[in-house]
């Protein structure tokens, strides 16, 4: 064999991505067996609570978005507007938006400009100005194939060699550690504060930064995920300010992963761009040199269009020559999927009050948001009933990240299988109930602690009872 696991790029071999790891593969094997009529399993369905994939778990697409997309995919439908309106229930603003987008893109089957369709970039800039109260320049906005592609672009540009370090929250979405592994760069972990609902702790961040610097690491950037994945934390404004102040002092690029910005159940979302602009306004000159890249996506929120791969990132305060190289990197990938770009436009510019599609859009959007909140609350209540389980109140995103305390015999049994104890717990949960979650070790966790991450996307709350029952049986087995 020309290629073996020892001869391939070892950075790929070392990279880990737990949300689609062994448990996810096993869950798909179970799903295939159920589809073929296998009745030997102790459950009748697989619930993929391992990944934020809303429409796999029956979240219905927003009607306005899909109707517009249907016309973009097959523009000939526009030749019979009467049938669309009277036969299929399309509203006039759906047709108008599809025509406008087709005018901007020509065809969704064609490449767009490398950084995205200019008119869509302008729509994003208008949204950002409306959200933050400060101007946004479309020239510094880049459409991407989901936020993941934007993260990949930025880290590729930031990480010059293995001496470069990036501060990454622990626990974190494993895209960051996996990408840093692929780039052979240095992950500089900083623990979030579980006692403060997984908030940022500046002393912890500073210690991690100073330790890495003392070891010769060129720490260039700090990643913040807000609202948090896997934690569900929603940062207060003072935490955002503290991070920006620290980044200013230490000359760090801030990467703000804000893909869950509409998934907030407690308090409100504070964007890094909005807070930075306020700080610049309050103290002229002090924060002008802060470099900020903020990311958003159609995969999350109430949109849930993961498969369409749409997102964007905005650059603030970057050197023009650096930005030219970011543009070049984006160009090498040609462009983001154009239908995904169109869905980004719909996300940032949905129907407005008084427009024909608004009432249905609002009902669908609010129903999805309320359903997420209800299921988050139900899961949180369930964890409160479970022995040895503690979980912060759900604040945002699509996840809960409870602490679990397991008997010593369970820890020993896991070690005998070459697993961590939380991995054994999650594997047995999948085998007993069909519910697939991710062990906390896949995201990073403070030493001596055990967790798992679950989404609260699955419809209904009956499956929550299965977790309660399994947990009791698991503890009883290993006491």
Short mmCIF file of N, CA, C and O in Angstrom, two decimals, residues 253-380:
data_model
loop_
_atom_site.label_atom_id
_atom_site.label_comp_id
_atom_site.label_asym_id
_atom_site.label_seq_id
_atom_site.Cartn_x
_atom_site.Cartn_y
_atom_site.Cartn_z
N UNK A 253 -5.99 38.91 18.26
CA UNK A 253 -7.14 38.88 17.34
C UNK A 253 -8.29 38.17 18.05
O UNK A 253 -8.11 37.07 18.57
N UNK A 254 -9.47 38.78 18.05
CA UNK A 254 -10.65 38.17 18.67
C UNK A 254 -11.46 37.46 17.59
O UNK A 254 -11.86 38.06 16.60
N UNK A 255 -11.66 36.14 17.80
CA UNK A 255 -12.56 35.39 16.92
C UNK A 255 -13.85 35.13 17.70
O UNK A 255 -13.85 34.34 18.66
N UNK A 256 -14.92 35.81 17.31
CA UNK A 256 -16.21 35.71 18.01
C UNK A 256 -17.14 34.81 17.22
O UNK A 256 -17.65 35.19 16.16
N UNK A 257 -17.33 33.60 17.72
CA UNK A 257 -18.24 32.62 17.10
C UNK A 257 -19.63 32.90 17.66
O UNK A 257 -19.94 32.56 18.81
N UNK A 258 -20.47 33.53 16.85
CA UNK A 258 -21.78 34.01 17.32
C UNK A 258 -22.93 33.35 16.57
O UNK A 258 -23.98 33.95 16.35
N UNK A 259 -22.75 32.08 16.20
CA UNK A 259 -23.75 31.41 15.37
C UNK A 259 -25.07 31.15 16.10
O UNK A 259 -26.09 30.90 15.47
N UNK A 260 -25.04 31.21 17.45
CA UNK A 260 -26.27 30.96 18.22
C UNK A 260 -26.89 32.26 18.73
O UNK A 260 -27.63 32.25 19.71
N UNK A 261 -26.63 33.36 18.08
CA UNK A 261 -27.03 34.66 18.61
C UNK A 261 -28.54 34.83 18.77
O UNK A 261 -28.98 35.63 19.60
N UNK A 262 -29.34 34.10 18.01
CA UNK A 262 -30.80 34.20 18.22
C UNK A 262 -31.31 33.18 19.23
O UNK A 262 -32.46 33.25 19.63
N UNK A 263 -30.45 32.22 19.62
CA UNK A 263 -30.85 31.20 20.60
C UNK A 263 -30.50 31.68 22.01
O UNK A 263 -29.57 31.17 22.62
N UNK A 264 -31.21 32.64 22.51
CA UNK A 264 -30.96 33.17 23.85
C UNK A 264 -32.26 33.11 24.63
O UNK A 264 -33.29 33.62 24.18
N UNK A 265 -32.21 32.45 25.80
CA UNK A 265 -33.41 32.27 26.63
C UNK A 265 -33.35 33.11 27.89
O UNK A 265 -34.37 33.38 28.51
N UNK A 266 -32.15 33.49 28.31
CA UNK A 266 -31.97 34.30 29.52
C UNK A 266 -31.17 35.55 29.14
O UNK A 266 -30.11 35.45 28.53
N UNK A 267 -31.67 36.73 29.49
CA UNK A 267 -30.98 37.97 29.16
C UNK A 267 -31.06 38.27 27.68
O UNK A 267 -32.03 37.90 27.00
N UNK A 268 -30.02 38.91 27.14
CA UNK A 268 -30.01 39.23 25.71
C UNK A 268 -28.62 38.98 25.15
O UNK A 268 -27.63 38.89 25.88
N UNK A 269 -28.56 38.86 23.83
CA UNK A 269 -27.30 38.66 23.14
C UNK A 269 -26.55 39.98 23.01
O UNK A 269 -27.12 41.00 22.62
N UNK A 270 -25.26 39.95 23.34
CA UNK A 270 -24.39 41.11 23.17
C UNK A 270 -23.33 40.77 22.14
O UNK A 270 -22.44 39.95 22.40
N UNK A 271 -23.39 41.37 20.97
CA UNK A 271 -22.41 41.08 19.93
C UNK A 271 -21.08 41.72 20.27
O UNK A 271 -21.02 42.82 20.83
N UNK A 272 -19.98 41.06 19.89
CA UNK A 272 -18.66 41.63 20.11
C UNK A 272 -18.47 42.91 19.29
O UNK A 272 -17.85 43.87 19.75
N UNK A 273 -19.03 42.93 18.08
CA UNK A 273 -18.90 44.13 17.24
C UNK A 273 -19.60 45.32 17.90
O UNK A 273 -19.04 46.42 18.00
N UNK A 274 -20.82 45.12 18.38
CA UNK A 274 -21.57 46.20 19.00
C UNK A 274 -20.89 46.73 20.25
O UNK A 274 -20.79 47.95 20.47
N UNK A 275 -20.38 45.81 21.08
CA UNK A 275 -19.72 46.22 22.32
C UNK A 275 -18.40 46.91 22.01
O UNK A 275 -18.05 47.93 22.62
N UNK A 276 -17.64 46.39 21.03
CA UNK A 276 -16.38 47.03 20.65
C UNK A 276 -16.62 48.46 20.17
O UNK A 276 -15.89 49.39 20.56
N UNK A 277 -17.63 48.66 19.33
CA UNK A 277 -17.91 50.01 18.83
C UNK A 277 -18.28 50.95 19.97
O UNK A 277 -17.89 52.13 19.98
N UNK A 278 -19.03 50.44 20.96
CA UNK A 278 -19.36 51.28 22.12
C UNK A 278 -18.09 51.65 22.89
O UNK A 278 -17.93 52.81 23.31
N UNK A 279 -17.21 50.69 23.09
CA UNK A 279 -15.96 50.95 23.82
C UNK A 279 -15.09 51.96 23.07
O UNK A 279 -14.46 52.83 23.67
N UNK A 280 -15.06 51.85 21.74
CA UNK A 280 -14.29 52.80 20.93
C UNK A 280 -14.87 54.20 21.03
O UNK A 280 -14.14 55.20 21.03
N UNK A 281 -16.19 54.24 21.12
CA UNK A 281 -16.88 55.53 21.23
C UNK A 281 -16.64 56.16 22.60
O UNK A 281 -16.42 57.37 22.72
N UNK A 282 -16.66 55.34 23.64
CA UNK A 282 -16.50 55.83 25.02
C UNK A 282 -15.07 56.29 25.31
O UNK A 282 -14.86 57.25 26.07
N UNK A 283 -14.09 55.59 24.75
CA UNK A 283 -12.67 55.90 25.01
C UNK A 283 -11.94 56.04 23.68
O UNK A 283 -11.30 55.09 23.21
N UNK A 284 -12.08 57.19 23.03
CA UNK A 284 -11.49 57.36 21.69
C UNK A 284 -10.01 57.00 21.65
O UNK A 284 -9.23 57.39 22.52
N UNK A 285 -9.66 56.20 20.66
CA UNK A 285 -8.27 55.84 20.43
C UNK A 285 -7.81 54.58 21.13
O UNK A 285 -6.91 53.88 20.64
N UNK A 286 -8.39 54.25 22.28
CA UNK A 286 -7.86 53.15 23.08
C UNK A 286 -8.04 51.79 22.43
O UNK A 286 -7.16 50.92 22.52
N UNK A 287 -9.19 51.57 21.80
CA UNK A 287 -9.49 50.23 21.27
C UNK A 287 -9.50 50.20 19.74
O UNK A 287 -9.98 49.23 19.13
N UNK A 288 -8.94 51.24 19.11
CA UNK A 288 -9.00 51.31 17.65
C UNK A 288 -8.19 50.22 16.96
O UNK A 288 -8.46 49.89 15.80
N UNK A 289 -7.21 49.66 17.66
CA UNK A 289 -6.35 48.66 17.02
C UNK A 289 -6.85 47.22 17.19
O UNK A 289 -6.21 46.28 16.70
N UNK A 290 -7.98 47.04 17.88
CA UNK A 290 -8.50 45.68 18.09
C UNK A 290 -8.92 45.07 16.76
O UNK A 290 -9.64 45.68 15.97
N UNK A 291 -8.43 43.84 16.50
CA UNK A 291 -8.83 43.10 15.30
C UNK A 291 -9.89 42.07 15.71
O UNK A 291 -9.64 41.23 16.58
N UNK A 292 -11.04 42.17 15.10
CA UNK A 292 -12.18 41.32 15.44
C UNK A 292 -12.72 40.64 14.19
O UNK A 292 -12.96 41.29 13.17
N UNK A 293 -12.90 39.32 14.28
CA UNK A 293 -13.60 38.56 13.23
C UNK A 293 -14.81 37.91 13.89
O UNK A 293 -14.65 37.15 14.85
N UNK A 294 -16.00 38.24 13.43
CA UNK A 294 -17.21 37.64 14.01
C UNK A 294 -17.91 36.80 12.95
O UNK A 294 -17.97 37.19 11.78
N UNK A 295 -18.46 35.66 13.40
CA UNK A 295 -19.02 34.68 12.47
C UNK A 295 -20.48 34.40 12.77
O UNK A 295 -20.91 34.40 13.94
N UNK A 296 -21.23 34.12 11.72
CA UNK A 296 -22.64 33.77 11.86
C UNK A 296 -22.98 32.72 10.79
O UNK A 296 -22.22 32.52 9.85
N UNK A 297 -24.13 32.06 10.95
CA UNK A 297 -24.44 30.90 10.11
C UNK A 297 -25.95 30.71 10.00
O UNK A 297 -26.71 31.08 10.89
N UNK A 298 -26.37 30.09 8.88
CA UNK A 298 -27.79 29.70 8.73
C UNK A 298 -28.07 28.35 9.36
O UNK A 298 -29.21 27.90 9.39
N UNK A 299 -27.02 27.68 9.87
CA UNK A 299 -27.20 26.32 10.38
C UNK A 299 -27.95 26.28 11.71
O UNK A 299 -28.54 25.26 12.05
N UNK A 300 -27.89 27.34 12.46
CA UNK A 300 -28.42 27.33 13.83
C UNK A 300 -29.61 28.26 13.93
O UNK A 300 -30.32 28.49 12.98
N UNK A 301 -29.83 28.81 15.14
CA UNK A 301 -30.97 29.70 15.32
C UNK A 301 -32.27 29.00 14.99
O UNK A 301 -32.43 27.79 15.17
N UNK A 302 -33.22 29.75 14.47
CA UNK A 302 -34.50 29.18 14.09
C UNK A 302 -34.48 28.72 12.64
O UNK A 302 -35.43 28.16 12.13
N UNK A 303 -33.37 28.98 11.95
CA UNK A 303 -33.27 28.66 10.52
C UNK A 303 -32.96 27.18 10.33
O UNK A 303 -33.65 26.47 9.61
N UNK A 304 -31.88 26.72 10.96
CA UNK A 304 -31.58 25.29 10.96
C UNK A 304 -31.27 24.69 9.62
O UNK A 304 -31.44 23.49 9.41
N UNK A 305 -30.78 25.51 8.67
CA UNK A 305 -30.51 25.01 7.32
C UNK A 305 -29.06 24.53 7.20
O UNK A 305 -28.29 25.00 6.35
N UNK A 306 -28.69 23.56 8.04
CA UNK A 306 -27.30 23.08 8.08
C UNK A 306 -26.82 22.59 6.72
O UNK A 306 -25.69 22.86 6.30
N UNK A 307 -27.66 21.83 6.04
CA UNK A 307 -27.25 21.20 4.79
C UNK A 307 -27.01 22.16 3.65
O UNK A 307 -26.34 21.80 2.67
N UNK A 308 -27.52 23.39 3.78
CA UNK A 308 -27.32 24.35 2.70
C UNK A 308 -25.98 25.09 2.81
O UNK A 308 -25.62 25.82 1.88
N UNK A 309 -25.28 24.91 3.92
CA UNK A 309 -23.93 25.43 4.10
C UNK A 309 -23.82 26.91 3.76
O UNK A 309 -23.20 27.30 2.77
N UNK A 310 -24.41 27.74 4.58
CA UNK A 310 -24.32 29.18 4.40
C UNK A 310 -23.85 29.87 5.67
O UNK A 310 -24.23 29.47 6.77
N UNK A 311 -23.04 30.88 5.53
CA UNK A 311 -22.60 31.67 6.67
C UNK A 311 -21.81 32.87 6.20
O UNK A 311 -21.67 33.11 5.00
N UNK A 312 -21.32 33.63 7.15
CA UNK A 312 -20.46 34.76 6.80
C UNK A 312 -19.57 35.11 7.97
O UNK A 312 -19.82 34.71 9.11
N UNK A 313 -18.50 35.85 7.69
CA UNK A 313 -17.74 36.48 8.76
C UNK A 313 -17.47 37.94 8.38
O UNK A 313 -17.36 38.28 7.19
N UNK A 314 -17.40 38.78 9.40
CA UNK A 314 -17.10 40.19 9.22
C UNK A 314 -15.76 40.50 9.87
O UNK A 314 -15.49 40.06 10.99
N UNK A 315 -14.93 41.25 9.19
CA UNK A 315 -13.63 41.66 9.71
C UNK A 315 -13.68 43.12 10.15
O UNK A 315 -14.19 43.98 9.42
N UNK A 316 -13.15 43.38 11.33
CA UNK A 316 -13.07 44.74 11.86
C UNK A 316 -11.63 45.00 12.29
O UNK A 316 -11.05 44.20 13.05
N UNK A 317 -11.04 46.07 11.80
CA UNK A 317 -9.73 46.50 12.26
C UNK A 317 -8.56 45.73 11.68
O UNK A 317 -7.44 45.85 12.19
N UNK A 318 -8.74 44.95 10.62
CA UNK A 318 -7.66 44.17 10.05
C UNK A 318 -6.81 45.03 9.09
O UNK A 318 -7.33 45.90 8.39
N UNK A 319 -5.51 44.76 9.05
CA UNK A 319 -4.61 45.39 8.11
C UNK A 319 -5.06 45.07 6.68
O UNK A 319 -5.45 43.94 6.37
N UNK A 320 -4.96 46.06 5.79
CA UNK A 320 -5.46 45.88 4.42
C UNK A 320 -4.72 44.77 3.68
O UNK A 320 -5.34 44.00 2.92
N UNK A 321 -3.41 44.65 3.90
CA UNK A 321 -2.65 43.60 3.21
C UNK A 321 -3.02 42.21 3.75
O UNK A 321 -3.05 41.24 2.98
N UNK A 322 -3.29 42.12 5.06
CA UNK A 322 -3.74 40.86 5.63
C UNK A 322 -5.09 40.49 5.04
O UNK A 322 -5.33 39.33 4.64
N UNK A 323 -5.98 41.46 4.98
CA UNK A 323 -7.31 41.19 4.44
C UNK A 323 -7.23 40.75 2.98
O UNK A 323 -8.01 39.90 2.53
N UNK A 324 -6.28 41.31 2.24
CA UNK A 324 -6.10 40.90 0.84
C UNK A 324 -5.73 39.41 0.76
O UNK A 324 -6.15 38.70 -0.15
N UNK A 325 -4.95 38.96 1.73
CA UNK A 325 -4.57 37.53 1.74
C UNK A 325 -5.72 36.65 2.21
O UNK A 325 -5.84 35.50 1.78
N UNK A 326 -6.57 37.17 3.10
CA UNK A 326 -7.80 36.44 3.47
C UNK A 326 -8.68 36.29 2.23
O UNK A 326 -9.22 35.21 1.95
N UNK A 327 -8.78 37.37 1.46
CA UNK A 327 -9.56 37.30 0.21
C UNK A 327 -8.96 36.25 -0.73
O UNK A 327 -9.69 35.48 -1.36
N UNK A 328 -7.63 36.22 -0.82
CA UNK A 328 -6.98 35.23 -1.69
C UNK A 328 -7.30 33.81 -1.23
O UNK A 328 -7.60 32.93 -2.06
N UNK A 329 -7.25 33.58 0.09
CA UNK A 329 -7.55 32.24 0.60
C UNK A 329 -8.98 31.85 0.26
O UNK A 329 -9.25 30.73 -0.18
N UNK A 330 -9.91 32.79 0.45
CA UNK A 330 -11.31 32.54 0.10
C UNK A 330 -11.44 32.24 -1.39
O UNK A 330 -12.20 31.36 -1.82
N UNK A 331 -10.67 32.95 -2.20
CA UNK A 331 -10.75 32.77 -3.66
C UNK A 331 -10.28 31.39 -4.09
O UNK A 331 -10.79 30.83 -5.06
N UNK A 332 -9.30 30.84 -3.37
CA UNK A 332 -8.82 29.50 -3.70
C UNK A 332 -9.96 28.48 -3.58
O UNK A 332 -10.02 27.50 -4.32
N UNK A 333 -10.88 28.74 -2.64
CA UNK A 333 -12.06 27.88 -2.47
C UNK A 333 -13.17 28.24 -3.45
O UNK A 333 -14.27 27.71 -3.38
N UNK A 334 -12.92 29.22 -4.32
CA UNK A 334 -13.83 29.72 -5.37
C UNK A 334 -14.93 30.61 -4.79
O UNK A 334 -14.93 31.81 -4.97
N UNK A 335 -15.92 30.02 -4.10
CA UNK A 335 -16.95 30.83 -3.45
C UNK A 335 -17.81 29.91 -2.58
O UNK A 335 -17.78 28.69 -2.73
N UNK A 336 -18.56 30.52 -1.69
CA UNK A 336 -19.51 29.74 -0.88
C UNK A 336 -20.68 29.29 -1.76
O UNK A 336 -20.98 29.94 -2.78
N UNK A 337 -21.36 28.18 -1.41
CA UNK A 337 -22.53 27.74 -2.19
C UNK A 337 -23.52 28.90 -2.36
O UNK A 337 -23.88 29.57 -1.38
N UNK A 338 -23.94 29.15 -3.58
CA UNK A 338 -24.74 30.35 -3.84
C UNK A 338 -26.13 30.23 -3.24
O UNK A 338 -26.69 31.22 -2.76
N UNK A 339 -26.71 29.04 -3.22
CA UNK A 339 -28.02 28.91 -2.58
C UNK A 339 -27.89 29.16 -1.08
O UNK A 339 -28.78 29.74 -0.44
N UNK A 340 -26.76 28.76 -0.49
CA UNK A 340 -26.49 29.06 0.91
C UNK A 340 -26.37 30.56 1.13
O UNK A 340 -26.86 31.09 2.13
N UNK A 341 -25.72 31.25 0.21
CA UNK A 341 -25.62 32.71 0.30
C UNK A 341 -27.01 33.34 0.27
O UNK A 341 -27.30 34.28 1.03
N UNK A 342 -27.86 32.83 -0.60
CA UNK A 342 -29.23 33.37 -0.69
C UNK A 342 -29.99 33.15 0.61
O UNK A 342 -30.75 34.02 1.07
N UNK A 343 -29.79 31.99 1.24
CA UNK A 343 -30.44 31.74 2.53
C UNK A 343 -29.89 32.65 3.62
O UNK A 343 -30.64 33.06 4.53
N UNK A 344 -28.61 33.00 3.55
CA UNK A 344 -28.08 34.00 4.48
C UNK A 344 -28.83 35.31 4.30
O UNK A 344 -29.21 35.97 5.28
N UNK A 345 -29.06 35.71 3.06
CA UNK A 345 -29.80 36.95 2.80
C UNK A 345 -31.19 36.89 3.40
O UNK A 345 -31.68 37.87 4.00
N UNK A 346 -31.85 35.75 3.28
CA UNK A 346 -33.19 35.61 3.85
C UNK A 346 -33.15 35.65 5.37
O UNK A 346 -34.05 36.21 6.01
N UNK A 347 -32.11 35.05 5.95
CA UNK A 347 -31.98 35.07 7.42
C UNK A 347 -31.81 36.49 7.94
O UNK A 347 -32.44 36.87 8.93
N UNK A 348 -30.95 37.28 7.29
CA UNK A 348 -30.68 38.63 7.80
C UNK A 348 -31.73 39.64 7.35
O UNK A 348 -31.80 40.75 7.88
N UNK A 349 -32.56 39.24 6.39
CA UNK A 349 -33.58 40.16 5.87
C UNK A 349 -34.91 39.43 5.69
O UNK A 349 -35.42 39.28 4.59
N UNK A 350 -35.48 38.94 6.82
CA UNK A 350 -36.72 38.16 6.73
C UNK A 350 -37.92 39.07 6.48
O UNK A 350 -37.78 40.31 6.45
N UNK A 351 -39.10 38.49 6.29
CA UNK A 351 -40.30 39.32 6.09
C UNK A 351 -40.48 40.31 7.24
O UNK A 351 -40.25 39.99 8.40
N UNK A 352 -40.93 41.51 6.87
CA UNK A 352 -41.13 42.57 7.86
C UNK A 352 -42.62 42.72 8.19
O UNK A 352 -43.48 42.32 7.38
N UNK A 353 -42.93 43.30 9.36
CA UNK A 353 -44.34 43.53 9.71
C UNK A 353 -45.07 44.26 8.59
O UNK A 353 -44.54 45.21 8.00
N UNK A 354 -46.25 43.75 8.27
CA UNK A 354 -47.05 44.35 7.21
C UNK A 354 -46.88 43.68 5.87
O UNK A 354 -47.72 43.85 4.97
N UNK A 355 -45.80 42.90 5.69
CA UNK A 355 -45.59 42.20 4.43
C UNK A 355 -46.39 40.90 4.43
O UNK A 355 -46.67 40.33 5.50
N UNK A 356 -46.80 40.41 3.24
CA UNK A 356 -47.72 39.26 3.17
C UNK A 356 -47.25 38.01 3.91
O UNK A 356 -48.07 37.28 4.48
N UNK A 357 -45.96 37.73 3.93
CA UNK A 357 -45.45 36.50 4.54
C UNK A 357 -45.12 36.67 6.02
O UNK A 357 -44.75 35.68 6.68
N UNK A 358 -45.26 37.88 6.55
CA UNK A 358 -44.75 38.14 7.90
C UNK A 358 -45.46 37.30 8.97
O UNK A 358 -44.80 36.72 9.84
N UNK A 359 -46.78 37.26 8.95
CA UNK A 359 -47.51 36.60 10.04
C UNK A 359 -47.12 35.12 10.16
O UNK A 359 -46.89 34.62 11.27
N UNK A 360 -47.06 34.41 9.02
CA UNK A 360 -46.68 33.00 9.05
C UNK A 360 -45.22 32.86 9.50
O UNK A 360 -44.91 32.00 10.32
N UNK A 361 -44.35 33.71 8.97
CA UNK A 361 -42.93 33.67 9.38
C UNK A 361 -42.81 33.84 10.88
O UNK A 361 -42.11 33.09 11.56
N UNK A 362 -43.53 34.82 11.45
CA UNK A 362 -43.42 35.09 12.88
C UNK A 362 -43.93 33.92 13.70
O UNK A 362 -43.33 33.54 14.70
N UNK A 363 -45.05 33.31 13.25
CA UNK A 363 -45.61 32.16 13.96
C UNK A 363 -44.61 31.00 13.96
O UNK A 363 -44.38 30.35 14.98
N UNK A 364 -44.04 30.72 12.79
CA UNK A 364 -43.10 29.60 12.68
C UNK A 364 -41.84 29.86 13.51
O UNK A 364 -41.38 28.99 14.24
N UNK A 365 -41.31 31.05 13.41
CA UNK A 365 -40.09 31.42 14.14
C UNK A 365 -40.32 31.31 15.65
O UNK A 365 -39.53 30.69 16.37
N UNK A 366 -41.41 31.90 16.12
CA UNK A 366 -41.69 31.89 17.56
C UNK A 366 -41.96 30.48 18.07
O UNK A 366 -41.58 30.14 19.20
N UNK A 367 -42.63 29.66 17.25
CA UNK A 367 -42.93 28.28 17.67
C UNK A 367 -41.64 27.48 17.82
O UNK A 367 -41.49 26.69 18.77
N UNK A 368 -40.68 27.68 16.90
CA UNK A 368 -39.41 26.98 17.01
C UNK A 368 -38.67 27.43 18.26
O UNK A 368 -38.16 26.61 19.05
N UNK A 369 -38.63 28.74 18.49
CA UNK A 369 -37.92 29.28 19.66
C UNK A 369 -38.54 28.77 20.95
O UNK A 369 -37.84 28.35 21.88
N UNK A 370 -39.87 28.79 21.02
CA UNK A 370 -40.55 28.36 22.24
C UNK A 370 -40.37 26.85 22.45
O UNK A 370 -40.20 26.38 23.58
N UNK A 371 -40.40 26.08 21.36
CA UNK A 371 -40.18 24.64 21.47
C UNK A 371 -38.79 24.32 22.02
O UNK A 371 -38.63 23.44 22.87
N UNK A 372 -37.79 25.05 21.54
CA UNK A 372 -36.44 24.85 22.05
C UNK A 372 -36.36 25.18 23.54
O UNK A 372 -35.76 24.44 24.33
N UNK A 373 -36.98 26.29 23.92
CA UNK A 373 -36.95 26.71 25.32
C UNK A 373 -37.66 25.68 26.20
O UNK A 373 -37.15 25.31 27.28
N UNK A 374 -38.81 25.17 25.75
CA UNK A 374 -39.56 24.19 26.53
C UNK A 374 -38.76 22.90 26.71
O UNK A 374 -38.70 22.32 27.80
N UNK A 375 -38.11 22.44 25.64
CA UNK A 375 -37.36 21.19 25.73
C UNK A 375 -36.10 21.38 26.57
O UNK A 375 -35.69 20.47 27.30
N UNK A 376 -35.48 22.56 26.48
CA UNK A 376 -34.33 22.85 27.33
C UNK A 376 -34.73 22.80 28.80
O UNK A 376 -34.02 22.23 29.64
N UNK A 377 -35.89 23.38 29.10
CA UNK A 377 -36.38 23.39 30.49
C UNK A 377 -36.70 21.99 30.96
O UNK A 377 -36.38 21.60 32.10
N UNK A 378 -37.33 21.18 30.09
CA UNK A 378 -37.67 19.81 30.45
C UNK A 378 -36.42 18.98 30.74
O UNK A 378 -36.36 18.22 31.72
N UNK A 379 -35.40 19.14 29.91
CA UNK A 379 -34.15 18.42 30.11
C UNK A 379 -33.47 18.87 31.41
O UNK A 379 -32.97 18.06 32.18
N UNK A 380 -33.49 20.17 31.63
CA UNK A 380 -32.86 20.71 32.84
C UNK A 380 -33.55 20.16 34.08
O UNK A 380 -32.90 19.80 35.07
#
